[in-house]
Coordinates of C-alpha atoms and ligand atoms in Angstrom, one line a residue:
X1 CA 127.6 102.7 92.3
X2 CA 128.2 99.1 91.9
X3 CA 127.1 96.1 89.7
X4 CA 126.2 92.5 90.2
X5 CA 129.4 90.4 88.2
X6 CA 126.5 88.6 85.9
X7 CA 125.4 92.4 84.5
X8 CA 129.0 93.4 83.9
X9 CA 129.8 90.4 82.2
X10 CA 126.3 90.9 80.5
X11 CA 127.2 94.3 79.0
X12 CA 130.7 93.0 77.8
X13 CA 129.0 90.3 76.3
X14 CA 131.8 87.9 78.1
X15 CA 131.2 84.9 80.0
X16 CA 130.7 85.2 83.7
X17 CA 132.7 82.5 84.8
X18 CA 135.6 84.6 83.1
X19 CA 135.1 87.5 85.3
X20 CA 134.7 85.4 87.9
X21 CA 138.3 83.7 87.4
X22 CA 139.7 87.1 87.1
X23 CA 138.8 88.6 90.2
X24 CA 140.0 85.5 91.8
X25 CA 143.3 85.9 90.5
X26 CA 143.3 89.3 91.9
X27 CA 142.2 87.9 95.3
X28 CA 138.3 88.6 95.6
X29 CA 136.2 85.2 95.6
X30 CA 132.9 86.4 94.6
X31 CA 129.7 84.3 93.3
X32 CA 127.8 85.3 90.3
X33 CA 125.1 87.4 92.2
X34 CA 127.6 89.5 94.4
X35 CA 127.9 93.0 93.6
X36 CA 131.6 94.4 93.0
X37 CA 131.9 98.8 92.8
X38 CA 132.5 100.6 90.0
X39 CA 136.3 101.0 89.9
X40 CA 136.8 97.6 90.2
X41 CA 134.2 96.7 87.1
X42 CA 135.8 99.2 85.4
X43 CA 139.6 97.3 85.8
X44 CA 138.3 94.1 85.1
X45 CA 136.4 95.8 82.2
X46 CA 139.7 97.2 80.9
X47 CA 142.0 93.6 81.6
X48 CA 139.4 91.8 79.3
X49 CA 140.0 94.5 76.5
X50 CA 136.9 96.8 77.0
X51 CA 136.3 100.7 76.5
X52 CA 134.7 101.8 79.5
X53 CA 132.5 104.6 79.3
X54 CA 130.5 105.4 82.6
X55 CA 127.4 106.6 82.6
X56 CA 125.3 108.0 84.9
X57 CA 122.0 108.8 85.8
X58 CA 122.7 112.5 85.9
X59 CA 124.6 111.8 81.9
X60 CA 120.9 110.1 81.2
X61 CA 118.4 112.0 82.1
X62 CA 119.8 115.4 83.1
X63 CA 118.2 118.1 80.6
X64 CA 115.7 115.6 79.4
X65 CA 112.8 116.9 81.7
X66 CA 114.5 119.1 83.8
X67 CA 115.1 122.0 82.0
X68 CA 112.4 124.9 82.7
X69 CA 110.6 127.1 80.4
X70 CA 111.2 131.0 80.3
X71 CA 107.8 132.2 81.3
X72 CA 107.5 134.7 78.4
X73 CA 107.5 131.1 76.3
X74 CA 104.3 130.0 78.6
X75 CA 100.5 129.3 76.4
X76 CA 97.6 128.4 78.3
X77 CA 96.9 124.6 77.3
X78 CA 93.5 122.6 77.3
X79 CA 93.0 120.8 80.9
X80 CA 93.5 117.2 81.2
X81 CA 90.5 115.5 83.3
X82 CA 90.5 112.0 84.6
X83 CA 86.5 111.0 85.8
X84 CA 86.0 109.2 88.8
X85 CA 83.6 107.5 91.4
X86 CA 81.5 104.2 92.6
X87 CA 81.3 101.6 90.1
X88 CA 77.7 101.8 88.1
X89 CA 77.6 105.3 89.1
X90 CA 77.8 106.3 85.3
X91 CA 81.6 107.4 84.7
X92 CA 82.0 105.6 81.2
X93 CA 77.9 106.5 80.4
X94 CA 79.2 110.2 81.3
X95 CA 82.8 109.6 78.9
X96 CA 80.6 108.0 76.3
X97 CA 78.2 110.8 76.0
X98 CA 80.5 114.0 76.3
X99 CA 82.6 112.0 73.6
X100 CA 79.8 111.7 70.9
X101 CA 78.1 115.5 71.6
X102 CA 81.2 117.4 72.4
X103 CA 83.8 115.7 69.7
X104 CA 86.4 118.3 68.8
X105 CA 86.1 118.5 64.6
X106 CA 82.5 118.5 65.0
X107 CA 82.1 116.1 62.4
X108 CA 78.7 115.0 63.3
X109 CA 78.9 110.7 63.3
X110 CA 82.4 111.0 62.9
X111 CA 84.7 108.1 64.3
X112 CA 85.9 108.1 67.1
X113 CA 88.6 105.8 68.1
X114 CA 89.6 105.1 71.9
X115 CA 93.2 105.7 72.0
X116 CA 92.8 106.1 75.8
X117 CA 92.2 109.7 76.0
X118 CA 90.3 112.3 74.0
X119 CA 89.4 115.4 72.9
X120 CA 85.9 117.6 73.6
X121 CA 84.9 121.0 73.0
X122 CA 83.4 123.4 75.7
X123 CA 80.5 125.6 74.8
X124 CA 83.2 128.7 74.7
X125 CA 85.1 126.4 72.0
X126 CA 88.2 125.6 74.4
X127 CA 89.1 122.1 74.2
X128 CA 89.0 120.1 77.0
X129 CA 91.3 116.5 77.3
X130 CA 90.0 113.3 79.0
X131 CA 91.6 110.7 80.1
X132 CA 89.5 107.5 78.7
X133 CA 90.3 105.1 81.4
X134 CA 87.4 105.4 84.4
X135 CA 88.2 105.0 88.0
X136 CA 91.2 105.2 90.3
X137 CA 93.2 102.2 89.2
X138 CA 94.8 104.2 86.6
X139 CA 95.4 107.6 88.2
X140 CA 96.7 106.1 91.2
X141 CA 99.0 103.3 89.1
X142 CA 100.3 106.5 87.2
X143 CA 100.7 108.5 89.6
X144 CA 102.9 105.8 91.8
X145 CA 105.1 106.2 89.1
X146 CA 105.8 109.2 89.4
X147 CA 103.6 110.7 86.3
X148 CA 101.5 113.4 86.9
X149 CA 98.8 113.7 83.9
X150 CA 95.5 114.7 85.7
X151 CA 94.7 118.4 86.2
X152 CA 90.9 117.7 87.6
X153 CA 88.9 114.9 88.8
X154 CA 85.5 114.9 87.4
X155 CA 83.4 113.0 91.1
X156 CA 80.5 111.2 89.9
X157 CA 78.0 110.4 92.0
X158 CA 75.0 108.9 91.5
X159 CA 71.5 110.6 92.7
X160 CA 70.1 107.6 93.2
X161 CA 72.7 105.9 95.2
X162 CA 74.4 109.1 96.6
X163 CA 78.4 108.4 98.2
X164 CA 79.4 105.3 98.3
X165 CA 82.7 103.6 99.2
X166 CA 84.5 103.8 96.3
X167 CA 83.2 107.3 96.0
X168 CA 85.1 107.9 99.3
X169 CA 88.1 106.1 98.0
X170 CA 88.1 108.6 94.6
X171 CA 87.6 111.7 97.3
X172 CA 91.1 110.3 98.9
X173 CA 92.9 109.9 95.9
X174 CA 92.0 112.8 94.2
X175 CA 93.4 114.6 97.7
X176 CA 96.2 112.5 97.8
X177 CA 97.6 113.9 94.4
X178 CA 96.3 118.0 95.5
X179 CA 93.9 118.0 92.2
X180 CA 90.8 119.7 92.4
X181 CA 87.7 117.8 92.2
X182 CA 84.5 118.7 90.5
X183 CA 81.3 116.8 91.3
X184 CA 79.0 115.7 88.5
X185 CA 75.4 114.4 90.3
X186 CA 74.3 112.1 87.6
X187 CA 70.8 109.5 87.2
X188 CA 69.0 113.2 87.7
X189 CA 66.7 112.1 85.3
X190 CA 65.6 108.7 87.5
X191 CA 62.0 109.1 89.8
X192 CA 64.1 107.9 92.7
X193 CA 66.8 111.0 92.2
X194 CA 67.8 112.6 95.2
X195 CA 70.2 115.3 94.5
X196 CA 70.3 117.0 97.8
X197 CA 71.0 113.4 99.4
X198 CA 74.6 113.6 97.6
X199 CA 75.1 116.9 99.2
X200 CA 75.0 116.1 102.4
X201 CA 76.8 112.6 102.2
X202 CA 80.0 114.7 100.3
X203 CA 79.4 117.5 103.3
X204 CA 80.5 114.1 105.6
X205 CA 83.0 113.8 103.7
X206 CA 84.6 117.4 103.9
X207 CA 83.4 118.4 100.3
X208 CA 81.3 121.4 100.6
X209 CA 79.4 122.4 97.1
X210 CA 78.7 125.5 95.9
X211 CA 75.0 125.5 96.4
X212 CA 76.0 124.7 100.3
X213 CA 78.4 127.7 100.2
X214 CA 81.3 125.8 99.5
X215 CA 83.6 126.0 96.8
X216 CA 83.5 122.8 94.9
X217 CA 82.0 122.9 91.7
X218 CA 78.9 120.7 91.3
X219 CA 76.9 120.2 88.4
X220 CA 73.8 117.5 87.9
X221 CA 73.7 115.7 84.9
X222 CA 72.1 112.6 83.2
X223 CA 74.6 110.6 81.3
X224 CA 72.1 108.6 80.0
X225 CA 69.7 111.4 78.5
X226 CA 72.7 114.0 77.8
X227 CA 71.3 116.4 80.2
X228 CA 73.7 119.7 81.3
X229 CA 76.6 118.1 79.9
X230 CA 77.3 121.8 78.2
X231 CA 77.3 122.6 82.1
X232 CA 79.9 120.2 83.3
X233 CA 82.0 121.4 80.4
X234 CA 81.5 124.7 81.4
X235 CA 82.4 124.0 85.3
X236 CA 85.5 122.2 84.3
X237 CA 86.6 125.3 81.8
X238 CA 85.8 127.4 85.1
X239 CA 87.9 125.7 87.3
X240 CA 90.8 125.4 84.7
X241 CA 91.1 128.9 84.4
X242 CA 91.5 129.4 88.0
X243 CA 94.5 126.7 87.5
X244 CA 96.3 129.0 85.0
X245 CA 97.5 126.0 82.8
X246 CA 100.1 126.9 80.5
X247 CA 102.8 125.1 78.2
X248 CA 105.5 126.2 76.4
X249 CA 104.6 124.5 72.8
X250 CA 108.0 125.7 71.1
X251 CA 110.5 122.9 72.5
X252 CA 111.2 119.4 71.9
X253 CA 108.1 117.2 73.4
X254 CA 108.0 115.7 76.3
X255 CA 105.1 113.5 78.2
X256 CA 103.6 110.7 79.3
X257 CA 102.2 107.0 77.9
X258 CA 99.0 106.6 78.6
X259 CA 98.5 103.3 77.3
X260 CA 100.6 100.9 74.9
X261 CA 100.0 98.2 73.1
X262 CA 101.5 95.9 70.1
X263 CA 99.4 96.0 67.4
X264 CA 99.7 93.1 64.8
X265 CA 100.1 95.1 62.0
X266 CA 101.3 98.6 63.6
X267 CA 104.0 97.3 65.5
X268 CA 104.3 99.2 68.8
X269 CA 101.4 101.8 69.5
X270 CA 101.7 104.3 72.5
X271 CA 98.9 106.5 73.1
X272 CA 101.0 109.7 74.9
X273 CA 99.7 113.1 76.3
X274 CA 102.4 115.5 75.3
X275 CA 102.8 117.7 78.5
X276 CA 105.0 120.4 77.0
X277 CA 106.5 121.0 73.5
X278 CA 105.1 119.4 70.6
X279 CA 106.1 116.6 69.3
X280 CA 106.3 116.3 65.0
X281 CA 106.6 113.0 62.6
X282 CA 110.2 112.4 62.2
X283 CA 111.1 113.3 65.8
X284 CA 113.9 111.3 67.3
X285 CA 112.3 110.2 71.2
X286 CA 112.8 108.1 73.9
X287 CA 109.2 106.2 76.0
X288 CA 110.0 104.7 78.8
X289 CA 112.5 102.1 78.3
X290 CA 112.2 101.8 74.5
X291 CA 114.0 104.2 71.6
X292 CA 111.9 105.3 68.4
X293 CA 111.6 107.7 65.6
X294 CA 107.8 108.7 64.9
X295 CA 106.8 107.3 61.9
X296 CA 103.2 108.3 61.9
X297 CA 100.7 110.8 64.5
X298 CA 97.2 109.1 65.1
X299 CA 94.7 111.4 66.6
X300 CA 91.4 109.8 68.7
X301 CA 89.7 110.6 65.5
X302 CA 91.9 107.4 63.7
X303 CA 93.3 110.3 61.4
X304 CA 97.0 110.6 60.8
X305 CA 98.3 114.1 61.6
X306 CA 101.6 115.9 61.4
X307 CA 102.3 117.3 65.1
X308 CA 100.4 117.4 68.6
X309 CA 100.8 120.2 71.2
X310 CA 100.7 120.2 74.8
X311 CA 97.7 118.5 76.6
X312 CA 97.0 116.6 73.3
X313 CA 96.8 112.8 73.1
X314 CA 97.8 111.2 70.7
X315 CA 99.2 107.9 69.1
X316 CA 102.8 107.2 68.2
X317 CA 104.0 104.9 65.6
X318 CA 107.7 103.7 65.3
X319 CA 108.4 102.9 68.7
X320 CA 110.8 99.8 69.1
X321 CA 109.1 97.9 71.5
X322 CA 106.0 98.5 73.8
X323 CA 106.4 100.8 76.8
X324 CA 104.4 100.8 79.7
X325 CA 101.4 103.1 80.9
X326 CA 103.0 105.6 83.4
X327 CA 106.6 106.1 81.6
X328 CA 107.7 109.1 80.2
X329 CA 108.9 110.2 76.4
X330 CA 110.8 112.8 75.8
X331 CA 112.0 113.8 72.5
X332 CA 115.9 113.7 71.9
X333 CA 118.1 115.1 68.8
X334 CA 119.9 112.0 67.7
X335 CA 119.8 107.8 67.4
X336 CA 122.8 107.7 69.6
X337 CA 121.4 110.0 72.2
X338 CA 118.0 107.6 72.5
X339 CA 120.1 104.3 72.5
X340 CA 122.4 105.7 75.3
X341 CA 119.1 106.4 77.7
X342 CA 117.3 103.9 76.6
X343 CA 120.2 101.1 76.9
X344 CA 120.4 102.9 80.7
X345 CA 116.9 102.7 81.9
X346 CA 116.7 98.9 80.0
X347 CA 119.4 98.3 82.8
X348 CA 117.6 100.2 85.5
X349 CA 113.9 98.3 85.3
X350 CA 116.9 94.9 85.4
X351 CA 117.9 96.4 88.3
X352 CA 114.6 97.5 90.0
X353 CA 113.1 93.6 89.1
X354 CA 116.3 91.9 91.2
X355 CA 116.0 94.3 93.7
X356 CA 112.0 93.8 94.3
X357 CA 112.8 90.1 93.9
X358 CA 115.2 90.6 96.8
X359 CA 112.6 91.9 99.0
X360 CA 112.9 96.0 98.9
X361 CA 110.5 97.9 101.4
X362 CA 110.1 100.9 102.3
X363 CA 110.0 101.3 106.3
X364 CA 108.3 103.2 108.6
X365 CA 112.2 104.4 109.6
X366 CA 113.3 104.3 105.9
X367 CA 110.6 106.3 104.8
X368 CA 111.4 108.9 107.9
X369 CA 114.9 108.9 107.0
X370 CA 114.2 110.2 103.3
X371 CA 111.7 112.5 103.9
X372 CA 114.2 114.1 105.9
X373 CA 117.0 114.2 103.3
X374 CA 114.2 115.7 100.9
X375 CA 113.2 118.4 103.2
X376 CA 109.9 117.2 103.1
X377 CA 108.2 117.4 106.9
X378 CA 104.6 116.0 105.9
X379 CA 104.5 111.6 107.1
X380 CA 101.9 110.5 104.8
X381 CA 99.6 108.0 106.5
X382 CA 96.7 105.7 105.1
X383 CA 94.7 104.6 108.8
X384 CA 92.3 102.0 108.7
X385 CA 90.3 100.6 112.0
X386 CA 87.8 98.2 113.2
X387 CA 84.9 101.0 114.8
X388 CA 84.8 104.9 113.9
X389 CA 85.3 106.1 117.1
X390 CA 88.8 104.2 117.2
X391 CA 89.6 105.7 113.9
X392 CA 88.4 109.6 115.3
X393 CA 90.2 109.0 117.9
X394 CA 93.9 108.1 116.6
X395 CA 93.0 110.7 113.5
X396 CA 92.5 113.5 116.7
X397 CA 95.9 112.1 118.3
X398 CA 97.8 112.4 115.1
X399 CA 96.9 116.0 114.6
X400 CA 98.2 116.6 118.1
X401 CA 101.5 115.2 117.3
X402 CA 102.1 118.0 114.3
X403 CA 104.6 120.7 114.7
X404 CA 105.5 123.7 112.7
X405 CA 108.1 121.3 111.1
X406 CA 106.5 118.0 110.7
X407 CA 103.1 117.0 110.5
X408 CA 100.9 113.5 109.7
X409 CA 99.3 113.8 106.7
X410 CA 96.5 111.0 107.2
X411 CA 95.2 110.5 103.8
X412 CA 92.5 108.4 104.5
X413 CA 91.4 106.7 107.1
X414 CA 88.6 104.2 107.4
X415 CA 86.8 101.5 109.1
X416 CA 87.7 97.9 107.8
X417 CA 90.0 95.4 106.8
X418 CA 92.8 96.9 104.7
X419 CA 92.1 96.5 100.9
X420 CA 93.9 96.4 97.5
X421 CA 93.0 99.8 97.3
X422 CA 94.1 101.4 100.3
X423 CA 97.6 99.6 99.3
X424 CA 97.9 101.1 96.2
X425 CA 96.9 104.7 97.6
X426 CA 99.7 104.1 100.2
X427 CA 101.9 103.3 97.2
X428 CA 101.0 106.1 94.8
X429 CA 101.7 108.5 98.2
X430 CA 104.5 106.6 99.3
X431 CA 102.9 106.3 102.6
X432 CA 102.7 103.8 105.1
X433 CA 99.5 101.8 106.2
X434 CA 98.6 101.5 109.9
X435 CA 96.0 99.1 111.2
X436 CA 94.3 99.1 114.4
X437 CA 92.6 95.8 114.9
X438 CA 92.2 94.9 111.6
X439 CA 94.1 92.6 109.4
X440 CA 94.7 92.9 105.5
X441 CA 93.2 90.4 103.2
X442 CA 95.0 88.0 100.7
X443 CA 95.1 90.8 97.5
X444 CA 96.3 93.6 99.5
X445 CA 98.9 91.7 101.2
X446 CA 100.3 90.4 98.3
X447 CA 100.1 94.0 96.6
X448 CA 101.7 95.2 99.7
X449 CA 104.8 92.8 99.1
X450 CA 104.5 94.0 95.1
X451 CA 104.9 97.3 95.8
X452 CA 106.6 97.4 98.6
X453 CA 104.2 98.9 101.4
X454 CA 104.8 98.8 104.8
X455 CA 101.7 97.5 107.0
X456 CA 102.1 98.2 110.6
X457 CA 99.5 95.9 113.1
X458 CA 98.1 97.5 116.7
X459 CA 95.9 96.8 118.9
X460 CA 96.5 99.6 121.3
X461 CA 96.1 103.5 120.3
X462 CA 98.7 104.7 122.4
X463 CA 101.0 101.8 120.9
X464 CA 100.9 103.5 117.7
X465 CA 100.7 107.0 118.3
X466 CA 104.0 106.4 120.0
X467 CA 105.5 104.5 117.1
X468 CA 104.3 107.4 114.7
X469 CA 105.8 110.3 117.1
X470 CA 109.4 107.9 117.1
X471 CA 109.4 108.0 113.6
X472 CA 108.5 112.0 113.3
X473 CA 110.9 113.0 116.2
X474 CA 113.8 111.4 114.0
X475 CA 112.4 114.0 111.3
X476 CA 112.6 117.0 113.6
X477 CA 115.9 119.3 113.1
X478 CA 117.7 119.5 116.2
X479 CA 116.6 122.6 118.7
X480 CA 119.7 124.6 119.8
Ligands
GDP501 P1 80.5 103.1 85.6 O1 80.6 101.7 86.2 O2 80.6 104.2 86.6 O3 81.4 103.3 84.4 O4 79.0 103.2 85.1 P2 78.3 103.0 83.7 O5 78.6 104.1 82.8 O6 78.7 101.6 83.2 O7 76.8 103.0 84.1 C1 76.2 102.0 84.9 C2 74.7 101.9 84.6 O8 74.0 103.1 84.9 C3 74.4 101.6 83.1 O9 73.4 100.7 83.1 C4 74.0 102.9 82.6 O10 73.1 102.8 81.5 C5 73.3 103.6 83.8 N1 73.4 105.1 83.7 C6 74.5 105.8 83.5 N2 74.2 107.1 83.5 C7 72.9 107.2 83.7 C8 71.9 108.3 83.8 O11 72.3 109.5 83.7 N3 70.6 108.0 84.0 C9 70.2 106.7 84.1 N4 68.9 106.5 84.3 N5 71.0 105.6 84.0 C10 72.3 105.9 83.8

């Protein structure tokens, strides 16, 4: 472990040009940006009259999400559903109108509040969570964090308009992160309709419905004239059940933020799912970055409430500061405990900023290089290309390459230049982004720098299904 000397000097609250002039009495000339290691941070801590207490990342955050439930402890828990698809294809029409028939007191009128997710009844009275945010932005932001809330993807797809790019892009994503999609047909209630249409465009795309023989759930709706929205409620209960989703509700809480906001006169508001335990007013918790005591539970109904289980949203007052979408909360049983991590990751997002600002990417050989150390032996891939038959043809090559030990795991691949979009897939999937004769434009290069994606150029096949067997063959365990 090691430190830049402005961060030690930082946490000492001493000057920097102090630790500067006392490492140079010890011999070392060092600027303010060089790093020095631990034991030596830790004697210059000491010489200018400080307690050192070390603290590490296993200290931090050991026992905070890791530890698992007994199974005997396990309840089934509502689903959490995320809806995506093409843009006018009716995802918030579809949110809107499950919201105000389906709300979960029943209370007929009643106010609803977006908090970011919410709460709706299926016909068998199981309650069913949605996540309020539309599209893939937010899944896929999340998920590159780390943060796993969806159980489902709700597909829309418009009868009218059938699958369109973005619907392809939702397909991907929801594949990327192994949750089961469900497709909703909506507009069924327009002349023009063509149910069957979106059948066989999602049959192209490898989704075979159940009314093809296939095993994805499909249901068609009409947002718009609340048509068989008991139906799609139904389907989703369906598939849940096959999911087995269970909690243990009898522990501290734990979760994720959904969304966050200051609010003028609130303070700090966090909408969080709690994933396990349940979280209580008074509860001692850490979000993200940012230490708190809940002062006050806010359901999506604007009403104030004592406690929220597993798979409930819900909003928390009494945060410190604002955390961001994507970070996690966990509940903690004192003040010093919270200050401790949150003081820790405070100093970790420092660190993360400097060390994006210094240019951190992952490589094709980096990226090989962990996977291996993780045991992992699947090379995630996003492929895009200028003509189909370029892109069948590398796809077919890849799959050639697999062994029983490592494998390319092409999660999409399309014809194009390389969009904002695929970047941020490649991001959430840690994967990197090869291009045969295309180029990237201006937003997905610069989100490519953000996030640190790697975008690898060819213009000849073999040229890059050599560089992608290189990089697997360094995965490979050695044969004896
Ligand atoms: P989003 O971009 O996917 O969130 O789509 P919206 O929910 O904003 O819907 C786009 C447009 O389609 C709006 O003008 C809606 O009124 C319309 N729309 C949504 N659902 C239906 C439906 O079931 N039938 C008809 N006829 N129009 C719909």
């Amino acid at each position: 472990e090691t430190i830049t000397i402005q961060e030690l000097a930082n946490r000492m609250a001493e000057r920097a040009v102090d630790v500067i002039k006392l490492l140079m009495q010890q011999g070392q000339m060092l600027k303010i940006n060089d790093v020095i290691d631990a034991d030596t941070a830790e004697i210059i801590a000491t010489e200018m009259g400080h307690t050192v207490k070390r603290v590490s990342e296993a200290d931090v955050e050991e026992g905070l999400y890791g530890a698992d439930d007994d199974p005997a402890d396990l309840k089934p828990r509502p689903p959490v559903v995320t809806i995506m698809g093409h843009v006018d294809h009716g995802k918030t029409s579809l949110l809107d109108a499950i919201r105000e028939a389906n709300v979960v007191s029943g209370e007929a009128g009643g106010i609803t509040q977006h908090i970011g997710a919410y709460q709706a009844k299926a016909p068998d009275g199981q309650v069913i969570t949605f996540i309020d945010t539309p599209g893939h932005e937010a899944f896929t932001s999340m998920r590159a964090r780390g943060a796993k809330v969806t159980d489902l993807v709700v597909l829309v797809v418009a009868a009218d308009d059938g699958v369109m790019p973005q619907t392809v892009e939702a397909i991907n994503h929801a594949r990327a992160a192994e949750v089961p999609i469900i497709v909703a047909i909506n507009k069924i209630d327009k002349p023009e309709a063509d149910p069957s249409r979106v059948r066989n465009d999602l049959l192209r795309q490898d989704i075979v419905v159940e009314s093809m023989g296939g095993d994805t759930l499909e249901v068609e709706v009409s947002a718009l004239k609340h048509l068989n929205l008991e139906k799609l409620l139904e389907a989703i209960q369906l598939q849940a059940e096959v999911l087995e989703l269970t909690a243990n509700p009898d522990r501290p809480a734990e979760g994720i933020v959904i969304e966050a906001k200051l609010d003028k006169g609130r303070g700090p508001v966090a909408t969080v799912l709690v994933q396990r335990g349940t979280l209580n007013v008074g509860d001692i918790l850490v979000c993200g970055a940012e230490p708190g005591k809940v002062r006050a539970l806010v359901d999506d109904h604007g009403r104030s409430i004592q406690s929220a289980g597993p798979a409930t949203p819900v909003e928390v007052l009494g945060l410190d500061g604002t955390p961001e979408a994507g970070d996690r909360f966990a509940v903690v049983d004192s003040d010093a405990r919270a200050r401790e991590i949150s003081d820790y990751r405070q100093r970790k997002k420092r660190e993360r900023l400097q060390a994006r600002g210094g240019g951190a990417k992952t490589s094709l050989e980096q990226m090989m290089s962990q996977l291996k150390e993780q045991g992992r032996a699947e090379f995630p891939l996003v492929l895009k290309a200028d003509v189909q038959g370029s892109s069948e043809a590398i796809v077919a090559a890849l799959d050639k390459l697999g062994t029983d030990e490592v494998g390319a795991r092409v999660l999409s691949s399309g014809v194009g230049g390389i969009t904002e979009s695929d970047v941020t897939l490649a991001a959430a999937s840690n994967a990197v982004i090869l291009a045969f004769n295309v180029r990237a434009n201006r937003q997905a290069r610069e989100a490519a720098e953000r996030d640190g994606v790697e975008i690898r150029y060819y213009n000849v096949i073999y040229h890059l299904v050599d560089d992608v067997k290189a990089a697997m063959s360094g995965l490979l365990s050695p044969t004896l």
